[in-house]
Short mmCIF file of N, CA, C and O in Angstrom, two decimals:
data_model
loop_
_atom_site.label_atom_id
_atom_site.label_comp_id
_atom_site.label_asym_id
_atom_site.label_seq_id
_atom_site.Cartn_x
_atom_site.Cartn_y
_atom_site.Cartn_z
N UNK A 23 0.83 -1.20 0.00
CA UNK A 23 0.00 0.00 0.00
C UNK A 23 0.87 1.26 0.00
O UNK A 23 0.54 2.37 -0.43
N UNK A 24 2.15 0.85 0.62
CA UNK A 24 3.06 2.35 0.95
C UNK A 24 3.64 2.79 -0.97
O UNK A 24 3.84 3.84 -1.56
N UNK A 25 3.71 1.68 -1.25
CA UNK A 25 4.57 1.91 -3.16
C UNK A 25 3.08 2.61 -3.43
O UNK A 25 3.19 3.84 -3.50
N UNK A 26 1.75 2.16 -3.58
CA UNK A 26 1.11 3.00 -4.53
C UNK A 26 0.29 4.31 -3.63
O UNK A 26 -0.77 4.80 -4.00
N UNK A 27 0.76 4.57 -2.84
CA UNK A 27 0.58 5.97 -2.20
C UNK A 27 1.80 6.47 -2.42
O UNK A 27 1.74 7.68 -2.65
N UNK A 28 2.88 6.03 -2.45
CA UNK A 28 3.95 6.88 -3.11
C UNK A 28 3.86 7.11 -4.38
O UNK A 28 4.54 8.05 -4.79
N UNK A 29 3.12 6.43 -5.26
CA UNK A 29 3.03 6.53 -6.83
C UNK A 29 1.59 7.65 -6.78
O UNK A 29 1.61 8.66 -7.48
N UNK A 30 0.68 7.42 -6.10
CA UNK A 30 0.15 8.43 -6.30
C UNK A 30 0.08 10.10 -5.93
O UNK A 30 -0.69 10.96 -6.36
N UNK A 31 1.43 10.23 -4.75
CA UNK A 31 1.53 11.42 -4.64
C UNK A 31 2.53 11.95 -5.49
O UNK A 31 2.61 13.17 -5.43
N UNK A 32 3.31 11.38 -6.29
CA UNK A 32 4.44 11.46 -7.07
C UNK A 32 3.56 11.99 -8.40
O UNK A 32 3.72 13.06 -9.00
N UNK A 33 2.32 10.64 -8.79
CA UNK A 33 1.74 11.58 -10.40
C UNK A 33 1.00 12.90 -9.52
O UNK A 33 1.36 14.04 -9.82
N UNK A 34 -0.10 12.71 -8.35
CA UNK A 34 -0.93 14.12 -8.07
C UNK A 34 0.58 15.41 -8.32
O UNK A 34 0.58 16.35 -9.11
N UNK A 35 1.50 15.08 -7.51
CA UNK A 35 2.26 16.34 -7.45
C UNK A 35 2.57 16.75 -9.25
O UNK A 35 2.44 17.94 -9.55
N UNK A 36 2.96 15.79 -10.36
CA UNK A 36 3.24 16.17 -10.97
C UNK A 36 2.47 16.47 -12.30
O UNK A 36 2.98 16.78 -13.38
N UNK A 37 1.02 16.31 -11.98
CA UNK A 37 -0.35 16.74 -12.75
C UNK A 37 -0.85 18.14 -12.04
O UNK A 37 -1.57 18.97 -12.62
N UNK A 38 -0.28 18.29 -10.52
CA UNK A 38 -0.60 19.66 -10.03
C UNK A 38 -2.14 18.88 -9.56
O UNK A 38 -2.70 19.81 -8.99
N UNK A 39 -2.40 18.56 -9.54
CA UNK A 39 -4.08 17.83 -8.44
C UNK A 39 -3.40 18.49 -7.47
O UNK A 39 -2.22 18.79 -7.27
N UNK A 40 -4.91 18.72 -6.67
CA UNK A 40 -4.81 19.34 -5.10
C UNK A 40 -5.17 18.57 -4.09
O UNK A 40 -5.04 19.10 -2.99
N UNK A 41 -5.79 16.93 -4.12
CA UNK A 41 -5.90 15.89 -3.52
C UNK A 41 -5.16 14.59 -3.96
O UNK A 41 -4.79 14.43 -5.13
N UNK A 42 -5.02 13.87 -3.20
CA UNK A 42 -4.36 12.23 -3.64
C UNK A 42 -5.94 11.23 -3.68
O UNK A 42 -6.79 11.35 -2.80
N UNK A 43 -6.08 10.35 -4.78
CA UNK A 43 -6.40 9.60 -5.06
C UNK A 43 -6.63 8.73 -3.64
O UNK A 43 -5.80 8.81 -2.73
N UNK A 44 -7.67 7.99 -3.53
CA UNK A 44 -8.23 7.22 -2.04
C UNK A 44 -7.85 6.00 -2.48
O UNK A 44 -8.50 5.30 -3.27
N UNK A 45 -6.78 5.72 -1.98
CA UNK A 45 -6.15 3.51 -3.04
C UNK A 45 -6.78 3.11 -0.85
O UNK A 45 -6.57 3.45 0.31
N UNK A 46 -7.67 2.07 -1.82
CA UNK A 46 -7.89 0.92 -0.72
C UNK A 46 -7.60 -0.48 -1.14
O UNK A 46 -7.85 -1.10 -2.18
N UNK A 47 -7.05 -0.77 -0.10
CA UNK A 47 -7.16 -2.76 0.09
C UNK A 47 -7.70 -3.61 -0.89
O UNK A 47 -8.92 -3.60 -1.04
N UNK A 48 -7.01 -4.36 -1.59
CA UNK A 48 -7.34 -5.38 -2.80
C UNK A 48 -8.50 -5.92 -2.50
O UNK A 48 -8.41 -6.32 -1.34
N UNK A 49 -9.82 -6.21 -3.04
CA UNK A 49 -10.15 -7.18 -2.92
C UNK A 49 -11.04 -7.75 -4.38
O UNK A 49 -11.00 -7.09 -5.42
N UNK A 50 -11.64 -8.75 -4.30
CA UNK A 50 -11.83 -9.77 -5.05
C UNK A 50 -12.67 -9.13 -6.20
O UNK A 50 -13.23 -8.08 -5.88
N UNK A 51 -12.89 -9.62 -7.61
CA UNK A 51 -13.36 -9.13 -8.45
C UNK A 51 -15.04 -8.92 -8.07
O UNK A 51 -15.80 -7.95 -8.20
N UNK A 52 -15.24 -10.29 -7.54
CA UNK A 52 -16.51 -10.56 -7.18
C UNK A 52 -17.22 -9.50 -6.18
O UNK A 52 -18.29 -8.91 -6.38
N UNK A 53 -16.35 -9.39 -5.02
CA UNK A 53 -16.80 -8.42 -4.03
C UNK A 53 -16.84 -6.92 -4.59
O UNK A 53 -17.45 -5.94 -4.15
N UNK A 54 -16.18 -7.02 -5.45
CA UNK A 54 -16.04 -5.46 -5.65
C UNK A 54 -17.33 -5.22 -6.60
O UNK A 54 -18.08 -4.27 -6.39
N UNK A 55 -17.52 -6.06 -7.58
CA UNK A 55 -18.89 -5.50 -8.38
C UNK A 55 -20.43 -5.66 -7.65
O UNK A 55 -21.47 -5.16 -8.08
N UNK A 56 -20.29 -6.45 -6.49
CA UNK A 56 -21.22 -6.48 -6.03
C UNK A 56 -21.44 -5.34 -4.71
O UNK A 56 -22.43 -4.84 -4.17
N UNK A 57 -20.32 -5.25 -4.58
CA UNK A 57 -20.56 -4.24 -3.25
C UNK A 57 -19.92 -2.63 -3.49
O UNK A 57 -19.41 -1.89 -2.64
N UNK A 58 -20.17 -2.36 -5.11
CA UNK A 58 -19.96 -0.82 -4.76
C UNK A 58 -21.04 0.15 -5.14
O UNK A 58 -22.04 0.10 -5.85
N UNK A 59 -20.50 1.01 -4.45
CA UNK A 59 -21.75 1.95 -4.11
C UNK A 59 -21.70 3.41 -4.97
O UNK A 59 -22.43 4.33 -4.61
N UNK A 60 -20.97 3.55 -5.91
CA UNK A 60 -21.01 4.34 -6.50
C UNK A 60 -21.86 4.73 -7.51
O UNK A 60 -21.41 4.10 -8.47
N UNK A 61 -22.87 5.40 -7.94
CA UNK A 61 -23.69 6.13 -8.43
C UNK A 61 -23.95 5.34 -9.90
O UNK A 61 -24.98 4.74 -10.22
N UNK A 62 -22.89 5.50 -10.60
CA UNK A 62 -22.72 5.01 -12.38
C UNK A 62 -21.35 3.89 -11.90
O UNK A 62 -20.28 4.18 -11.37
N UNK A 63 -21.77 2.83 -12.25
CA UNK A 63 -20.95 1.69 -12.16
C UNK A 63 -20.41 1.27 -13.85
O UNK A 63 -21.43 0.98 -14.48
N UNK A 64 -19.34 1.16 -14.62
CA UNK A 64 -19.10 1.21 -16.20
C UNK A 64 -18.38 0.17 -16.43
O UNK A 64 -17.31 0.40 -15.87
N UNK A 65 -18.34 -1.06 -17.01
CA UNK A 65 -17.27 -2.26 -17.23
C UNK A 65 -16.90 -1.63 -18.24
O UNK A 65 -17.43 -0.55 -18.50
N UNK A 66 -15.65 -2.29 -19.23
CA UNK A 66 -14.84 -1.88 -20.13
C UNK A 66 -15.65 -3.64 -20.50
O UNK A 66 -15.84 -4.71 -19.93
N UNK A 67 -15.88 -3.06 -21.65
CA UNK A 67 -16.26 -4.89 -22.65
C UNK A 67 -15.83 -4.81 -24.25
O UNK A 67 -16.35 -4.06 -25.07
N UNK A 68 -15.05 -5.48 -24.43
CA UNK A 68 -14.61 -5.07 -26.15
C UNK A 68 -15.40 -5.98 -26.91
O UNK A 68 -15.07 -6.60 -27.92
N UNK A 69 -16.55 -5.99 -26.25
CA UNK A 69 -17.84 -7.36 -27.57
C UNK A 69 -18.84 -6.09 -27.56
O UNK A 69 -19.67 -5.92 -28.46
N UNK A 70 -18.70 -5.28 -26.54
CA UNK A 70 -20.00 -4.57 -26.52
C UNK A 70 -20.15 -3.27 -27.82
O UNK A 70 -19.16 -2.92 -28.46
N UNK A 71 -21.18 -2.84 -28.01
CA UNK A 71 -21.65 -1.88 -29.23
C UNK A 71 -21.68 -0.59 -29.24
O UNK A 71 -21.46 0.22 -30.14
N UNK A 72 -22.18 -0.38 -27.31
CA UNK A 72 -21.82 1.07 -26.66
C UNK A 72 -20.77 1.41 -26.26
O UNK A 72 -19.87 0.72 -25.80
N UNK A 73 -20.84 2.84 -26.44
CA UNK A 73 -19.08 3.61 -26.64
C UNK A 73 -20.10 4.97 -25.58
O UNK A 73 -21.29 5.27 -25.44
N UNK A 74 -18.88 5.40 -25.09
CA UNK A 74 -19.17 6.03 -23.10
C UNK A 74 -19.64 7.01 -23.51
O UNK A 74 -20.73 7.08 -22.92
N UNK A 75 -19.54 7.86 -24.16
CA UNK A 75 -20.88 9.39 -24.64
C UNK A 75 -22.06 8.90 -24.27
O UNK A 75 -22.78 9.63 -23.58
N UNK A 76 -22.63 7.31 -24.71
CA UNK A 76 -23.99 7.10 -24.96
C UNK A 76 -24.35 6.59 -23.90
O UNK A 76 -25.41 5.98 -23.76
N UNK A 77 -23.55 6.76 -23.08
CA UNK A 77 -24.01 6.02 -21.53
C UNK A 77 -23.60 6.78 -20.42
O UNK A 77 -24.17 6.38 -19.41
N UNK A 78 -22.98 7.55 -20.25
CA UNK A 78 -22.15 8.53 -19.10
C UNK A 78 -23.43 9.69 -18.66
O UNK A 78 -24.24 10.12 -19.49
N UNK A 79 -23.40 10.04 -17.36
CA UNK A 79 -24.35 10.98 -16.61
C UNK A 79 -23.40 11.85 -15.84
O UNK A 79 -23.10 11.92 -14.65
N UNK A 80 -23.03 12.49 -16.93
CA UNK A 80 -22.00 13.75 -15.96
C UNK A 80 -22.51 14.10 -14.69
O UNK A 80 -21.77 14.66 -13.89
N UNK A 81 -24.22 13.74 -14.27
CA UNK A 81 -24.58 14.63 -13.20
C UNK A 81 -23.98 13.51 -11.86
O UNK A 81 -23.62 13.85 -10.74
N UNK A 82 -24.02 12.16 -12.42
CA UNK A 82 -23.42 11.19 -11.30
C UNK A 82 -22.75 11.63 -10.12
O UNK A 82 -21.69 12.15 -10.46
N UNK A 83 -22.93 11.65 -8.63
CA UNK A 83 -21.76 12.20 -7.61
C UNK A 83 -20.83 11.29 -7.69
O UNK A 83 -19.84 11.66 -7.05
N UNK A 84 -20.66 10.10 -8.25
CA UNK A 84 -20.00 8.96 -8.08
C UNK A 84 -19.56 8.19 -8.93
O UNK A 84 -20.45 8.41 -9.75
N UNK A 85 -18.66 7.16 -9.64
CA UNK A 85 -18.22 6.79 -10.88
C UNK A 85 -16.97 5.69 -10.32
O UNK A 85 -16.09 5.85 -9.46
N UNK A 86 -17.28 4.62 -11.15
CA UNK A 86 -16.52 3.96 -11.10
C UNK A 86 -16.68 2.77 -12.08
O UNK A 86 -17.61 2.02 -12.37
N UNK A 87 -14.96 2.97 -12.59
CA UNK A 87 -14.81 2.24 -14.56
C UNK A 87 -14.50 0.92 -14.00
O UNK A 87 -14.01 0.86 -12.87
N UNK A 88 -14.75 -0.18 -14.72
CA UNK A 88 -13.63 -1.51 -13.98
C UNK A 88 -12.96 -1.71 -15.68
O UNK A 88 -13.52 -1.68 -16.78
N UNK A 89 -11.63 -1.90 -15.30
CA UNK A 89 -10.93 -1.73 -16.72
C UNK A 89 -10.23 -3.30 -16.71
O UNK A 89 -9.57 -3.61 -15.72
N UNK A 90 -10.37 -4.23 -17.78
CA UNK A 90 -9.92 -5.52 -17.53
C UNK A 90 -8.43 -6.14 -17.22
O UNK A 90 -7.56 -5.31 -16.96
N UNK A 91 -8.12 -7.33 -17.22
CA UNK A 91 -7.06 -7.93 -16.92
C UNK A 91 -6.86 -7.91 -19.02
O UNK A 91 -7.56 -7.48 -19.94
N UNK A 92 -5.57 -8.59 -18.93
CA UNK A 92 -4.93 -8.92 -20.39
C UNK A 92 -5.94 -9.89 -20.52
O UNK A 92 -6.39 -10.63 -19.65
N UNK A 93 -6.22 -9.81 -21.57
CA UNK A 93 -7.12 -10.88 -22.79
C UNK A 93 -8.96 -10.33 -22.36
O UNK A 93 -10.02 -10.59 -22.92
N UNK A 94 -8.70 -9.64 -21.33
CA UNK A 94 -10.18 -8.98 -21.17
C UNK A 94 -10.77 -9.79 -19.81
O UNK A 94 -10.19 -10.60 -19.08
N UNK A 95 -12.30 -9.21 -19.73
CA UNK A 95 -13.13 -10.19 -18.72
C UNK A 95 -13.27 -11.21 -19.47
O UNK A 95 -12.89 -11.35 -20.63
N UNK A 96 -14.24 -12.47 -18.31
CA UNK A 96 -14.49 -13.42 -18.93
C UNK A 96 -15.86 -13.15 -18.70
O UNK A 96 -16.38 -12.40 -17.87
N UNK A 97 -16.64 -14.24 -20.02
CA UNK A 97 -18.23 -13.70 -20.33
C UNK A 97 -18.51 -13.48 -18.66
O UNK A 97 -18.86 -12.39 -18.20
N UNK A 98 -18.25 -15.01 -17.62
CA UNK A 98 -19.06 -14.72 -16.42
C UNK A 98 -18.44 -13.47 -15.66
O UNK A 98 -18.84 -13.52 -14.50
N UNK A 99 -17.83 -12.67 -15.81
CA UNK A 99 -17.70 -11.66 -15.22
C UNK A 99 -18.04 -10.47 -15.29
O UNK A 99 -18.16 -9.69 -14.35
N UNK A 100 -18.36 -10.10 -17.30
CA UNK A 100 -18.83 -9.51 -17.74
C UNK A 100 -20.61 -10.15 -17.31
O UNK A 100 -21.31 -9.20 -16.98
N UNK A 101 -21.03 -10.90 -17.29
CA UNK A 101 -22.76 -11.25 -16.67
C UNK A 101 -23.03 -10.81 -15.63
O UNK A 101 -24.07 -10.21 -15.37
N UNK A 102 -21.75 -11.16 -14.56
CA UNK A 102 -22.21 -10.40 -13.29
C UNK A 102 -22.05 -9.55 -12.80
O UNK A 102 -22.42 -9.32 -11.65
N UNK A 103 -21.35 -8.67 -13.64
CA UNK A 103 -21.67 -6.94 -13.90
C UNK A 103 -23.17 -6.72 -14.22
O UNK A 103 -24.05 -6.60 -13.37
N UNK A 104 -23.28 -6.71 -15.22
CA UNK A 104 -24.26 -6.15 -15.88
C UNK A 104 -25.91 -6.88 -14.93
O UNK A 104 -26.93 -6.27 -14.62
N UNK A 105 -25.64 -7.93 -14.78
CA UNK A 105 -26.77 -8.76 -13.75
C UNK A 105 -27.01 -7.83 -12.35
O UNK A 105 -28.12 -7.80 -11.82
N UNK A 106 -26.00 -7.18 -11.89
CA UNK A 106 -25.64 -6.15 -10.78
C UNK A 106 -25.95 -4.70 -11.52
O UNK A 106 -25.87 -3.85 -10.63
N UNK A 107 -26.19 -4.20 -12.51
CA UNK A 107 -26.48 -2.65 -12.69
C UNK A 107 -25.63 -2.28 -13.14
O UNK A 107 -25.58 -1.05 -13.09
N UNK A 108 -24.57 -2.88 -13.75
CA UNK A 108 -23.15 -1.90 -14.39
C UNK A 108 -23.57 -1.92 -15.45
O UNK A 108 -24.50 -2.67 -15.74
N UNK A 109 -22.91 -0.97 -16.46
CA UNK A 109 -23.50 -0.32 -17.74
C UNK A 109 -21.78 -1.17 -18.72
O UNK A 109 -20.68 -1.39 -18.22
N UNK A 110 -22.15 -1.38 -19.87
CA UNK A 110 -21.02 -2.01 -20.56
C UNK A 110 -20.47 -1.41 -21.83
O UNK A 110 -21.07 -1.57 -22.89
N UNK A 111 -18.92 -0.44 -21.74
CA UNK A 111 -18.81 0.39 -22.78
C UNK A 111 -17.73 -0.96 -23.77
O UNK A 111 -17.46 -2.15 -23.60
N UNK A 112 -17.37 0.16 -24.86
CA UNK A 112 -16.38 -0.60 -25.45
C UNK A 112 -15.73 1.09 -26.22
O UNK A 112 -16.32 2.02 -26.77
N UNK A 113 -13.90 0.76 -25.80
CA UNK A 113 -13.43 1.96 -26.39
C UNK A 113 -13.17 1.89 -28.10
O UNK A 113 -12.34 2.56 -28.72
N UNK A 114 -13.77 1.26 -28.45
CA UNK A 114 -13.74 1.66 -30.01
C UNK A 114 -12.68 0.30 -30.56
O UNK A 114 -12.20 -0.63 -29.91
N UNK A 115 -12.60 0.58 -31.69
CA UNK A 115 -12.00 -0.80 -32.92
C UNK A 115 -10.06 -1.46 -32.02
O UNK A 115 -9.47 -2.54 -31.98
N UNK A 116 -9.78 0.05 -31.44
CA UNK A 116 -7.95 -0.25 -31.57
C UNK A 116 -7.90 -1.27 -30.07
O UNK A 116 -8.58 -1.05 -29.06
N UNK A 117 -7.02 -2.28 -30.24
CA UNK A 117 -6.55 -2.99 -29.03
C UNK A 117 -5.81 -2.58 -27.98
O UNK A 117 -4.62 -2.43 -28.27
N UNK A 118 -6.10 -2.35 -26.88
CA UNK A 118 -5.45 -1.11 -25.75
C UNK A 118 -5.01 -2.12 -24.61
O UNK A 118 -5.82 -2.96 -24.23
N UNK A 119 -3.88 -2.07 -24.12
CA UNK A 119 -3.39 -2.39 -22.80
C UNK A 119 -4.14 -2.08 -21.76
O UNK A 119 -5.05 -1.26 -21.86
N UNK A 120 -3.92 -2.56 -20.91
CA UNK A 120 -4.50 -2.55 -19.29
C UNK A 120 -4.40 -1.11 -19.52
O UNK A 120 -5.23 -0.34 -20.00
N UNK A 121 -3.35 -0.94 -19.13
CA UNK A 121 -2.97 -0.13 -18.34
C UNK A 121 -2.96 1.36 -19.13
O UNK A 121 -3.02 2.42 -18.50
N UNK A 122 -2.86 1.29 -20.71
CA UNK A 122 -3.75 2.13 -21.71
C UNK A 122 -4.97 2.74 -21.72
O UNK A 122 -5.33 3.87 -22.06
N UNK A 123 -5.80 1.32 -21.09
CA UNK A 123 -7.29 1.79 -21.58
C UNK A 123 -7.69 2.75 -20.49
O UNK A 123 -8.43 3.72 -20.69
N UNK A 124 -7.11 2.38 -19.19
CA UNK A 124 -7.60 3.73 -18.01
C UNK A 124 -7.43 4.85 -18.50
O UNK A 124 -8.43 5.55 -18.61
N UNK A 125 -6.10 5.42 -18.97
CA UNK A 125 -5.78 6.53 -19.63
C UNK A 125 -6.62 7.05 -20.26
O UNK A 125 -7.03 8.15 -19.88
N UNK A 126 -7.18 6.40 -21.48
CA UNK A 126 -8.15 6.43 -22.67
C UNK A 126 -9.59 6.95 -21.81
O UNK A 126 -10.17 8.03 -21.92
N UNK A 127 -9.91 5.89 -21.00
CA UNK A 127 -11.32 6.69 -20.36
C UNK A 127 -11.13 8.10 -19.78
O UNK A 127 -11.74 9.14 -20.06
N UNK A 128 -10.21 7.89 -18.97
CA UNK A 128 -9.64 9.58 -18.49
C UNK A 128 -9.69 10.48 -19.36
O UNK A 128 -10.27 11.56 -19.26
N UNK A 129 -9.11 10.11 -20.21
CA UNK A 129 -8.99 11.61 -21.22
C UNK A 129 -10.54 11.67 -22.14
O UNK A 129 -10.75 12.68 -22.80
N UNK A 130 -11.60 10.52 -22.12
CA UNK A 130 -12.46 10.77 -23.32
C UNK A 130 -13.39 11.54 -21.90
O UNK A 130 -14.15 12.43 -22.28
N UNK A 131 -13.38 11.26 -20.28
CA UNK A 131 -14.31 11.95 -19.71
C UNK A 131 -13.53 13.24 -19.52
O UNK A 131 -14.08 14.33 -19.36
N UNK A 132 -12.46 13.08 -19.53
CA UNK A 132 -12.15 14.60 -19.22
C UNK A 132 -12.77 15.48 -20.84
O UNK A 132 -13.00 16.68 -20.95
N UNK A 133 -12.90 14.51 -21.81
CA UNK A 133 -13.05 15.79 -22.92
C UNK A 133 -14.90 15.71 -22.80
O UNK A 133 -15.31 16.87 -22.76
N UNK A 134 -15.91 14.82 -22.75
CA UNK A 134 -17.21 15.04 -22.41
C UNK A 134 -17.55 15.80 -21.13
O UNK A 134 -18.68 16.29 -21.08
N UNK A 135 -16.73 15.96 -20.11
CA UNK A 135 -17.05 17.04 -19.05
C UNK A 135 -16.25 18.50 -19.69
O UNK A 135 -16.30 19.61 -19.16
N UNK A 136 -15.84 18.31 -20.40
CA UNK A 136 -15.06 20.20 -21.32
C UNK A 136 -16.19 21.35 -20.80
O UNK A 136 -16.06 22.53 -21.13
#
């Protein structure tokens, strides 16, 4: 926990943010789609047809993307999202890394909240 609170005061300081990012305790894929409480819940699905303009509620107090492992979710994970209330985008045709595609949502909500 101490490495990614050091990683996150290292990017806040050097994006200029005026808060650090809230990193909590790992837990399970399962627990986490079932037990969060955030407002607009969004899987990342690269089968799906919707792309995040057509689904995003800027007015949301709350948001939270789940962005996949390499090779993606698996169908049952993608079911028990969506069986739970999560909404299912897909970022478009190009093949994106993990660790890419967060980026990618960041910057397409930072440009729909402009």
């Amino acid at each position: 926990m101490s490495h990614w609170k050091n990683i996150s005061i290292s990017s806040s300081e050097q994006s200029e943010r005026n808060y650090l990012p809230n990193i909590k305790k790992i837990v399970s894929y399962q627990d986490y789609v079932e037990n969060c409480s955030h407002d607009q819940k969004i899987i990342l699905d690269t089968k799906s047809q919707k792309m995040l303009p057509s689904i995003y509620d800027n007015l949301a107090n709350s948001l939270s993307i789940l962005v996949g492992p390499e090779g993606d979710f698996t169908t049952q994970e993608i079911k028990l999202a969506l069986e739970l209330g999560w909404k299912e985008i897909n970022l478009g045709s190009s093949r994106l890394r993990t660790e890419t595609a967060g980026v990618v949502v960041a910057s397409v909500l930072a440009q729909i909240n402009m």
